[in-house]
Coordinates of C-alpha atoms in Angstrom, one line a residue:
Chain J
M1 CA 0.0 0.0 0.0
A2 CA 1.1 3.6 -0.6
T3 CA 2.7 5.6 2.2
L4 CA 1.2 9.0 3.0
S5 CA 4.5 10.5 4.1
A6 CA 3.4 14.1 4.7
V7 CA 0.3 16.4 4.7
L8 CA 1.0 20.1 4.2
A9 CA -1.7 22.7 4.7
T10 CA -0.7 26.3 3.9
T11 CA -1.8 29.6 2.7
H12 CA -0.7 30.6 -0.8
H13 CA 0.4 34.1 -1.5
P14 CA 0.7 34.8 -5.2
F15 CA 3.1 37.7 -4.6
F16 CA 5.8 35.5 -2.9
Y17 CA 7.8 34.8 -5.9
K18 CA 7.7 38.4 -7.2
A19 CA 8.4 39.8 -3.7
T20 CA 11.4 37.6 -3.0
E21 CA 12.9 36.5 -6.3
L22 CA 12.1 39.2 -8.9
T23 CA 12.4 42.3 -6.8
P24 CA 15.9 43.6 -6.2
P25 CA 16.9 43.3 -2.5
E26 CA 17.0 47.1 -2.1
E27 CA 13.4 47.4 -3.3
Q28 CA 11.9 44.5 -1.4
I29 CA 9.4 44.9 1.4
P30 CA 11.0 44.7 4.8
D31 CA 9.4 41.3 5.5
A32 CA 10.8 39.7 2.4
P33 CA 14.0 38.1 3.9
E34 CA 12.0 36.6 6.8
W35 CA 9.2 35.5 4.5
K36 CA 11.7 33.7 2.3
Q37 CA 13.5 32.1 5.3
R38 CA 10.2 30.7 6.7
V39 CA 9.2 29.4 3.3
E40 CA 12.5 27.6 3.0
S41 CA 12.2 26.1 6.4
Y42 CA 8.7 24.9 5.5
R43 CA 10.0 23.4 2.3
E44 CA 12.3 21.2 4.4
T45 CA 9.3 19.5 6.0
L46 CA 8.3 18.2 2.6
T47 CA 11.8 17.3 1.5
A48 CA 12.3 15.3 4.7
A49 CA 9.3 13.2 3.8
E50 CA 10.9 12.1 0.5
P51 CA 7.8 12.2 -1.5
E52 CA 7.5 10.6 -5.0
L53 CA 4.0 11.8 -5.9
L54 CA 2.0 14.9 -4.9
V55 CA -1.8 15.1 -4.4
M56 CA -2.5 18.8 -4.6
V57 CA -5.6 20.5 -3.4
G58 CA -6.5 24.0 -4.6
S59 CA -9.2 26.2 -6.1
D60 CA -9.5 27.8 -9.5
H61 CA -9.8 31.6 -9.1
F62 CA -12.1 32.0 -12.0
H63 CA -9.2 31.3 -14.4
Q64 CA -10.7 28.2 -16.0
F65 CA -14.1 27.7 -14.3
F66 CA -17.0 30.1 -14.6
Y67 CA -20.7 30.2 -13.6
D68 CA -21.8 28.5 -16.8
N69 CA -20.5 25.2 -15.3
Y70 CA -18.7 25.6 -12.0
P71 CA -17.7 22.2 -10.4
T72 CA -17.9 21.8 -6.7
F73 CA -15.2 19.1 -6.6
L74 CA -13.0 18.3 -9.6
I75 CA -10.0 16.1 -10.2
G76 CA -7.6 16.3 -13.1
K77 CA -6.6 13.1 -15.0
Q78 CA -3.9 14.0 -17.5
P79 CA -0.3 13.0 -18.4
R80 CA 0.8 16.6 -17.8
Y81 CA -0.5 20.0 -16.7
D82 CA 0.3 23.5 -17.9
A83 CA 0.4 26.6 -15.8
T84 CA 0.2 29.7 -15.5
F85 CA -2.8 31.7 -16.8
Y86 CA -2.1 34.9 -18.7
N87 CA -3.8 37.2 -16.2
E88 CA -1.8 35.6 -13.3
E89 CA 1.4 36.2 -15.1
R90 CA 0.3 39.8 -15.7
E91 CA -0.7 40.4 -12.1
F92 CA 1.7 38.3 -10.0
S93 CA 4.6 37.7 -12.4
I94 CA 4.2 33.9 -11.8
P95 CA 6.2 31.9 -14.4
T96 CA 4.9 29.2 -16.7
F97 CA 5.3 25.5 -15.8
Q98 CA 4.6 22.1 -17.2
L99 CA 4.1 19.5 -14.5
E100 CA 3.9 15.8 -15.0
G101 CA 0.6 14.2 -14.0
H102 CA -0.2 10.7 -12.6
E103 CA -3.2 9.4 -14.5
E104 CA -3.3 6.1 -12.6
L105 CA -3.6 7.7 -9.2
S106 CA -6.1 10.3 -10.6
G107 CA -8.3 7.5 -11.8
Y108 CA -8.0 5.5 -8.6
L109 CA -9.0 8.6 -6.5
L110 CA -11.9 9.4 -8.9
Q111 CA -13.3 5.9 -8.5
G112 CA -12.5 5.6 -4.8
L113 CA -14.1 8.9 -4.0
M114 CA -17.2 8.1 -6.0
D115 CA -17.5 4.9 -4.2
R116 CA -17.5 6.9 -0.9
G117 CA -20.2 9.3 -2.1
F118 CA -18.2 12.1 -3.6
D119 CA -19.3 12.5 -7.2
F120 CA -16.4 14.4 -8.6
S121 CA -16.2 16.2 -12.0
V122 CA -13.2 15.1 -13.9
S123 CA -11.1 17.2 -16.4
H124 CA -8.8 16.0 -19.2
E125 CA -7.8 19.5 -20.1
L126 CA -7.2 21.3 -16.8
K127 CA -4.8 24.1 -16.5
I128 CA -3.3 24.8 -13.1
D129 CA -3.7 28.2 -11.5
H130 CA -1.8 29.8 -8.7
S131 CA -3.5 27.8 -5.9
I132 CA -1.3 24.9 -7.0
I133 CA 1.6 26.6 -8.6
C134 CA 2.3 28.7 -5.5
P135 CA 2.9 25.7 -3.3
I136 CA 5.1 24.2 -6.0
I137 CA 7.2 27.3 -6.0
T138 CA 7.4 27.4 -2.3
T139 CA 7.7 23.7 -1.3
R140 CA 9.0 22.0 -4.4
P141 CA 10.6 24.6 -6.7
Q142 CA 12.3 22.0 -8.8
A143 CA 8.8 20.9 -9.9
D144 CA 10.0 17.4 -10.5
L145 CA 7.2 15.2 -9.1
P146 CA 4.0 14.0 -10.8
I147 CA 0.9 15.6 -9.4
V148 CA -2.8 14.8 -9.0
P149 CA -4.7 18.1 -8.8
I150 CA -8.0 18.3 -6.9
Y151 CA -10.0 21.5 -7.2
T152 CA -12.7 22.6 -4.8
N153 CA -15.2 25.5 -5.0
I154 CA -14.5 28.1 -2.5
F155 CA -15.5 31.1 -4.6
A156 CA -19.0 30.6 -6.1
P157 CA -21.6 30.3 -3.4
P158 CA -23.4 28.3 -2.3
L159 CA -20.4 26.2 -1.0
P160 CA -20.4 22.8 0.7
S161 CA -20.2 22.9 4.5
P162 CA -17.0 22.7 6.5
K163 CA -18.0 19.2 7.5
R164 CA -18.3 18.2 3.8
F165 CA -14.8 19.5 3.2
Y166 CA -13.5 17.6 6.3
D167 CA -15.3 14.4 5.2
L168 CA -13.8 14.7 1.7
G169 CA -10.4 15.0 3.3
R170 CA -11.1 11.8 5.3
A171 CA -12.2 10.0 2.2
I172 CA -9.1 11.1 0.2
R173 CA -7.0 9.8 3.1
E174 CA -8.8 6.4 2.9
V175 CA -8.2 6.1 -0.8
I176 CA -4.6 7.1 -0.6
D177 CA -4.0 4.6 2.2
E178 CA -5.5 1.8 0.0
Y179 CA -3.7 2.7 -3.2
P180 CA -1.8 -0.4 -4.2
S181 CA 1.6 1.1 -4.7
D182 CA 4.9 1.3 -3.0
K183 CA 5.1 5.0 -3.7
R184 CA 5.5 7.7 -1.0
I185 CA 2.7 10.3 -1.5
A186 CA 2.5 13.7 0.0
A187 CA -0.7 15.8 0.1
I188 CA -0.3 19.5 -0.2
G189 CA -3.3 21.9 0.0
T190 CA -3.6 25.6 0.0
G191 CA -6.2 28.0 1.1
H192 CA -6.6 31.2 3.1
L193 CA -6.9 32.5 6.6
S194 CA -8.9 35.7 6.9
L195 CA -8.7 37.5 3.5
E196 CA -10.4 40.3 1.7
L197 CA -10.3 40.8 -2.0
G198 CA -12.0 43.7 -3.8
G199 CA -13.5 45.0 -0.6
P200 CA -13.0 47.8 1.9
R201 CA -10.6 45.8 4.1
M202 CA -8.2 44.6 1.5
F203 CA -4.5 45.3 1.4
E204 CA -4.4 46.7 4.9
E205 CA -1.3 46.4 7.1
H206 CA -2.6 43.1 8.4
G207 CA -5.2 40.6 7.3
P208 CA -8.8 41.7 7.9
D209 CA -9.2 39.6 11.1
P210 CA -5.8 38.9 12.9
E211 CA -7.5 37.5 16.0
W212 CA -9.5 35.0 14.0
D213 CA -6.3 34.0 12.2
V214 CA -4.6 33.0 15.4
Q215 CA -7.7 31.1 16.5
A216 CA -7.9 29.3 13.2
I217 CA -4.2 28.3 13.3
D218 CA -4.8 26.9 16.8
W219 CA -7.8 24.8 15.7
L220 CA -5.8 23.3 12.9
A221 CA -2.6 22.8 14.9
H222 CA -4.5 20.9 17.5
G223 CA -6.5 18.9 15.0
D224 CA -9.6 20.3 16.7
I225 CA -12.2 19.6 14.1
E226 CA -15.0 19.8 16.7
A227 CA -14.2 23.4 17.4
I228 CA -14.0 24.2 13.7
L229 CA -17.4 22.6 13.1
E230 CA -18.9 24.4 16.0
N231 CA -17.6 27.8 15.0
V232 CA -17.1 28.0 11.3
T233 CA -19.9 28.6 8.9
W234 CA -20.3 30.5 5.6
E235 CA -21.6 33.4 7.6
S236 CA -18.9 33.5 10.2
M237 CA -16.1 33.2 7.6
S238 CA -17.7 36.0 5.5
T239 CA -17.6 38.2 8.5
T240 CA -13.8 37.9 8.8
G241 CA -13.2 38.7 5.1
N242 CA -15.0 38.1 1.8
A243 CA -12.4 35.6 0.7
T244 CA -12.0 33.8 4.0
P245 CA -14.0 30.7 2.8
G246 CA -10.6 29.7 1.3
F247 CA -10.2 28.3 4.9
L248 CA -12.3 25.4 3.8
D249 CA -9.4 23.9 1.8
L250 CA -7.3 24.0 5.0
V251 CA -10.2 22.1 6.8
L252 CA -10.0 19.6 3.9
M253 CA -6.3 19.1 4.6
L254 CA -7.0 18.5 8.3
G255 CA -9.4 15.8 7.0
I256 CA -6.5 14.2 5.2
A257 CA -4.3 14.4 8.2
G258 CA -7.0 13.4 10.7
P259 CA -7.8 15.0 14.0
E260 CA -4.2 15.0 15.1
K261 CA -1.8 17.6 16.4
A262 CA 0.4 19.0 13.6
D263 CA 4.1 18.2 13.7
Y264 CA 5.2 21.6 12.3
I265 CA 3.4 25.0 12.7
D266 CA 4.7 28.3 11.6
D267 CA 3.1 31.6 10.6
L268 CA 4.0 35.1 9.5
D269 CA 1.9 38.1 9.9
L270 CA 2.2 39.9 6.5
F271 CA 0.4 42.8 5.0
H272 CA -2.9 41.9 3.5
T273 CA -3.2 38.4 5.1
R274 CA -1.4 36.1 7.6
E275 CA 0.7 33.3 6.2
M276 CA 0.5 29.8 7.8
Y277 CA 2.7 26.8 7.3
M278 CA 1.6 23.4 8.8
T279 CA 2.7 19.8 8.3
W280 CA 1.6 16.5 9.7
Y281 CA 3.5 13.2 9.3
P282 CA 1.0 10.3 9.2
A283 CA 3.9 7.8 8.8
G284 CA 6.0 9.2 11.5
D285 CA 8.2 12.3 11.7
P286 CA 11.2 11.7 9.4
R287 CA 13.2 14.6 10.8
P288 CA 16.0 14.2 13.4
A289 CA 14.8 15.4 16.8
S290 CA 17.5 18.1 16.8
G291 CA 16.1 19.6 13.6
R292 CA 12.5 20.2 14.8
K293 CA 12.5 23.9 15.3
H294 CA 8.8 24.5 14.9
D295 CA 6.9 22.0 17.0
L296 CA 3.6 22.8 18.5
R297 CA 4.1 26.2 20.1
R298 CA 0.6 27.0 21.5
E299 CA -0.6 24.6 24.1
T300 CA -3.8 26.5 24.7
P301 CA -6.0 28.4 22.2
A302 CA -5.2 32.1 22.1
Chain X
M1 CA -29.4 36.4 -15.1
S2 CA -28.0 39.9 -15.4
K3 CA -25.5 39.5 -12.6
Y4 CA -24.3 36.5 -14.6
A5 CA -23.9 38.7 -17.6
V6 CA -21.7 41.2 -15.7
N7 CA -19.5 38.4 -14.4
K8 CA -19.3 36.9 -17.9
F9 CA -18.1 40.3 -19.2
L10 CA -15.5 40.6 -16.5
F11 CA -14.3 36.9 -16.9
Q12 CA -14.0 37.1 -20.7
V13 CA -12.3 40.5 -20.9
D14 CA -9.9 40.0 -18.1
R15 CA -8.5 36.8 -19.6
D16 CA -7.7 38.3 -23.0
P17 CA -5.0 41.0 -23.4
G18 CA -6.5 42.3 -26.6
L19 CA -10.0 42.7 -25.1
L20 CA -8.6 44.2 -21.9
A21 CA -6.6 46.8 -23.8
A22 CA -9.7 47.7 -25.8
Y23 CA -11.7 48.0 -22.6
K24 CA -9.1 50.4 -21.1
A25 CA -8.9 52.5 -24.3
D26 CA -12.6 52.9 -25.1
P27 CA -14.9 51.3 -22.5
E28 CA -18.1 52.3 -24.3
A29 CA -17.1 50.8 -27.6
M30 CA -15.8 47.6 -25.8
V31 CA -19.1 47.1 -23.9
A32 CA -21.1 47.6 -27.1
R33 CA -18.9 45.1 -28.9
W34 CA -19.2 42.6 -26.1
E35 CA -23.0 42.8 -26.2
R36 CA -23.0 42.3 -29.9
D37 CA -20.2 39.7 -30.4
Y38 CA -19.9 37.8 -27.1
A39 CA -23.0 38.0 -24.9
P40 CA -25.2 36.2 -27.5
Y41 CA -23.1 33.1 -27.7
L42 CA -23.4 30.2 -25.3
G43 CA -20.9 29.9 -22.5
A44 CA -17.8 31.8 -21.5
W45 CA -15.3 30.4 -24.0
N46 CA -15.8 32.6 -27.0
Q47 CA -17.2 29.9 -29.2
T48 CA -19.2 31.5 -32.1
V49 CA -21.6 28.8 -33.2
E50 CA -24.2 28.1 -30.5
R51 CA -26.3 31.0 -29.4
S52 CA -28.1 31.8 -26.1
T53 CA -30.7 34.4 -25.5
V54 CA -30.3 34.6 -21.7
V55 CA -27.3 36.9 -21.3
Q56 CA -28.2 40.6 -21.2
L57 CA -27.0 43.6 -19.3
T58 CA -29.4 46.0 -17.5
D59 CA -29.0 49.7 -18.1
D60 CA -27.3 50.2 -14.7
E61 CA -24.9 47.3 -15.3
R62 CA -24.0 48.6 -18.7
R63 CA -23.4 52.1 -17.2
A64 CA -21.2 50.6 -14.4
L65 CA -19.1 48.7 -16.9
V66 CA -18.7 51.7 -19.3
E67 CA -17.7 54.0 -16.4
H68 CA -15.3 51.4 -14.8
D69 CA -17.4 52.0 -11.7
Y70 CA -16.1 49.2 -9.5
V71 CA -18.0 50.5 -6.5
A72 CA -21.3 50.1 -8.3
L73 CA -20.2 46.6 -9.4
F74 CA -19.4 45.6 -5.8
E75 CA -22.8 46.9 -4.7
M76 CA -24.6 45.0 -7.5
G77 CA -22.9 41.8 -6.3
A78 CA -20.4 41.3 -9.1
H79 CA -17.8 38.8 -8.0
Y80 CA -15.1 40.5 -5.9
F81 CA -12.3 38.5 -7.5
L82 CA -13.3 39.2 -11.1
T83 CA -13.9 42.9 -10.4
L84 CA -10.6 43.4 -8.5
T85 CA -8.4 41.6 -11.0
I86 CA -9.7 43.3 -14.2
F87 CA -9.4 46.8 -12.7
I88 CA -5.9 46.0 -11.3
G89 CA -5.1 44.9 -14.9
I90 CA -6.4 48.2 -16.3
Y91 CA -5.1 50.7 -13.7
E92 CA -2.3 49.3 -11.5
E93 CA 0.7 50.0 -13.8
D94 CA -0.3 53.7 -14.3
Y95 CA -0.9 54.2 -10.5
V96 CA 2.4 52.5 -9.5
A97 CA 4.3 54.8 -11.9
R98 CA 2.5 57.9 -10.6
V99 CA 1.9 57.2 -6.9
G100 CA 3.6 54.0 -5.9
P101 CA 3.0 50.4 -5.1
L102 CA -0.6 49.3 -4.2
S103 CA -1.8 52.9 -4.7
F104 CA -4.7 51.7 -6.9
Q105 CA -5.7 49.0 -4.5
K106 CA -5.7 51.5 -1.6
E107 CA -7.9 53.9 -3.5
Y108 CA -10.2 51.1 -4.5
R109 CA -10.4 50.1 -0.8
E110 CA -11.1 53.6 0.4
K111 CA -13.9 54.1 -2.1
L112 CA -15.7 51.1 -0.5
A113 CA -15.0 52.2 3.1
H114 CA -18.7 52.9 3.7
W115 CA -19.3 49.1 3.7
I116 CA -17.0 48.4 6.7
G117 CA -19.1 46.8 9.4
R118 CA -22.0 46.1 7.1
P119 CA -22.9 42.8 5.4
Y120 CA -21.6 43.0 1.8
P121 CA -23.9 42.5 -1.2
S122 CA -24.0 38.8 -1.9
V123 CA -22.0 37.5 -4.8
A124 CA -24.3 34.5 -5.1
L125 CA -26.3 34.3 -8.3

């Protein structure tokens, strides 16, 4: 059976590459060096797990999907995937990529999830947007592993409930655990903490709701799905920022990890939104004990 | 269906550099062209065979698109992501050159300040 060697749940910030790689040091924002250092530390959590295949969870930001036919859950099943869309290159300076796919695992997940009551859409011509390319840039910049992309709807309401996202994560975990392969698989998913786009609280000095961000990180870090399901609704997320429902993809990743404490937690309060970097090791922590610099830091919720 | 029509305009124009440049240069002509050459065709992928009669702008929506009135579009419930990205595409470069980084986004934000603390118009269709 396959080994799920790491589960990474993180925010994705489309300006990271531009802010740290394309901007001359003297013109960078003051946070840029620390931002880069934290991302590189996070990358080590994936490298240590020695993945051979990546299951990647993201959400299309109206680059490929539109209201004429917007899928709630979709999986790609292709030999390779292109990125990046023209208007993301324009706005974020994200480079183009061509990533290898893994059609066999895509098909196995499609069938396995359907058998568990998740009737996915499937695409054989899916282009990857920044929700998946950003974590490639941050956690696997050599872009050398085959991927299976899973897209969820976090943008076009009505959305499925937080419980549905968590249950989907649990189902993905079951199917990966049963996958007849000796491969080491890592799951990487990105979403948002509190975030505002195109509204009166966007691009402030901090995210729109810093206190909620700290609480949300604690819930995830402690694997506290009960608290999330008690407190998180479409209405409550919308109060913290009009794009905060991107948190649902982080709930999905907690579903893949299970209701467990994370092995690595880090965050960075940036302008516009708070960054979060979290990793679970379902098959055991591969890092030497001396190298674990970011273990669970908050023993009680803030 | 008209909120759908506004979003379809934003989606189609933002993803095509030629359409975006035309929308920046002459918004009235671009909106008229879109209503003639894009709105009547089924779907959002610029196919030009199958027609649909359901996509039509209201007068207020047409005016907001012609005037680049992103505050009105927000208040009509146009999707925040589509509205933000297309107007960043049109204005950011000029604002950065003139005023500095994020200056357009900050002006955009300030023009919507009267919505702080109030439930925003729904983007659901």
